[in-house]
Short mmCIF file of C-alpha atoms in Angstrom, two decimals:
data_model
loop_
_atom_site.label_atom_id
_atom_site.label_comp_id
_atom_site.label_asym_id
_atom_site.label_seq_id
_atom_site.Cartn_x
_atom_site.Cartn_y
_atom_site.Cartn_z
CA MET A 1 105.23 -16.59 380.49
CA THR A 2 108.59 -16.96 377.61
CA ALA A 3 111.01 -18.80 378.34
CA VAL A 4 113.88 -18.00 376.66
CA LYS A 5 117.72 -19.11 375.49
CA LEU A 6 120.99 -17.08 374.33
CA ARG A 7 122.39 -18.06 370.85
CA GLU A 8 124.05 -16.74 367.99
CA LEU A 9 122.78 -14.88 365.24
CA LEU A 10 121.61 -17.13 362.16
CA HIS A 11 120.65 -16.26 358.52
CA GLN A 12 117.15 -17.25 359.55
CA ASP A 13 116.82 -13.82 361.84
CA LYS A 14 117.02 -11.67 359.45
CA ALA A 15 113.31 -10.94 358.30
CA ALA A 16 113.10 -10.79 362.07
CA VAL A 17 115.25 -8.41 362.74
CA VAL A 18 114.80 -6.27 359.96
CA ALA A 19 111.19 -5.88 361.17
CA MET A 20 112.71 -4.64 364.62
CA LEU A 21 114.97 -2.20 363.05
CA ARG A 22 112.13 -0.75 360.99
CA ASP A 23 110.05 -0.44 363.87
CA THR A 24 109.76 3.04 365.12
CA GLU A 25 108.46 2.14 368.60
CA VAL A 26 111.60 -0.43 369.40
CA MET A 27 114.04 2.03 367.67
CA ARG A 28 112.85 5.02 369.49
CA PHE A 29 115.77 5.02 372.21
CA LEU A 30 118.59 2.67 369.68
CA GLY A 31 121.45 4.20 367.75
CA PRO A 32 119.82 6.87 365.68
CA ARG A 33 116.49 7.48 367.43
CA ARG A 34 114.44 6.62 364.31
CA ALA A 35 113.26 3.39 362.26
CA LEU A 36 116.18 2.25 359.70
CA THR A 37 115.29 1.93 356.24
CA GLU A 38 115.02 -1.41 354.36
CA ASP A 39 118.60 -1.23 352.89
CA GLU A 40 119.93 0.47 356.39
CA ALA A 41 118.59 -2.57 358.28
CA GLY A 42 120.12 -5.47 355.90
CA SER A 43 123.11 -3.49 355.95
CA TRP A 44 123.42 -3.58 359.56
CA PHE A 45 121.97 -7.06 359.66
CA GLU A 46 124.72 -8.35 357.49
CA SER A 47 127.12 -6.46 359.54
CA ALA A 48 125.89 -8.25 363.14
CA LEU A 49 126.42 -11.93 361.28
CA ALA A 50 129.73 -11.00 359.99
CA HIS A 51 130.58 -8.95 363.05
CA PRO A 52 128.85 -11.04 366.36
CA SER A 53 128.97 -8.63 369.37
CA ARG A 54 125.59 -9.35 370.65
CA PHE A 55 123.61 -12.48 371.98
CA VAL A 56 120.44 -13.24 370.35
CA VAL A 57 117.55 -13.90 373.13
CA ALA A 58 115.33 -16.58 371.30
CA GLU A 59 112.28 -18.15 372.64
CA ALA A 60 113.39 -21.61 374.11
CA GLU A 61 111.04 -24.14 372.26
CA THR A 62 110.69 -22.57 368.74
CA ASP A 63 114.01 -20.83 368.35
CA GLU A 64 112.18 -17.51 367.09
CA PHE A 65 113.90 -14.40 367.47
CA ILE A 66 112.53 -11.87 370.12
CA GLY A 67 115.79 -9.72 370.33
CA PHE A 68 119.30 -8.91 371.53
CA CYS A 69 121.48 -8.49 374.44
CA GLY A 70 124.92 -8.03 375.08
CA VAL A 71 127.87 -5.84 376.66
CA LYS A 72 129.67 -3.08 374.93
CA GLN A 73 132.50 -1.06 376.16
CA ILE A 74 131.46 2.52 375.65
CA GLU A 75 134.03 5.01 376.86
CA GLY A 76 135.97 2.76 378.49
CA VAL A 77 132.74 1.47 380.44
CA LEU A 78 131.02 -1.49 380.38
CA ASP A 79 127.59 -0.81 379.20
CA PHE A 80 124.58 -3.98 379.62
CA GLY A 81 122.04 -3.55 376.76
CA TYR A 82 118.97 -4.62 375.14
CA PHE A 83 116.55 -4.72 372.77
CA ILE A 84 113.05 -6.96 372.04
CA ARG A 85 110.64 -6.89 369.62
CA SER A 86 107.89 -5.03 370.08
CA GLU A 87 105.34 -8.32 370.05
CA PHE A 88 107.26 -8.88 372.94
CA TRP A 89 106.91 -6.49 375.39
CA GLY A 90 104.72 -6.77 378.51
CA ARG A 91 105.22 -10.55 378.57
CA VAL A 92 107.02 -11.95 381.35
CA ILE A 93 110.40 -13.44 380.07
CA VAL A 94 112.35 -15.73 382.00
CA PRO A 95 115.50 -17.63 381.04
CA MET A 96 114.99 -21.72 380.09
CA HIS A 97 118.13 -22.76 382.49
CA ASN A 98 120.68 -20.55 384.40
CA LEU A 99 122.77 -18.31 381.69
CA ASN A 100 126.07 -18.68 382.19
CA VAL A 101 128.04 -16.62 379.81
CA ARG A 102 131.26 -16.02 379.67
CA GLU A 103 132.68 -15.74 376.39
CA GLY A 104 132.37 -12.93 373.58
CA LEU A 105 130.51 -10.40 376.01
CA VAL A 106 132.82 -7.65 374.97
#
């Protein structure tokens, strides 16, 4: 079982984020439906860092980046989405504490 917490994106997450965005399995249902190139993933990371719109899902004890989650408005409808590094697929992921997130979702 992997205990997780939510936090902001940090510079230290770049390598894990870029690797996730370049992972064919992770990206097959997201965005362009293909893995991003190194340059595209780097640009995506810099944009996400400058304009946060998602929460990082991080391992509670080590602070290791696991993925993202958040709510976006798509055509006037709020949509909850997440994407998780494939290394964590099939694991039980539970919040470390009750997650009470009220700000920054939209």
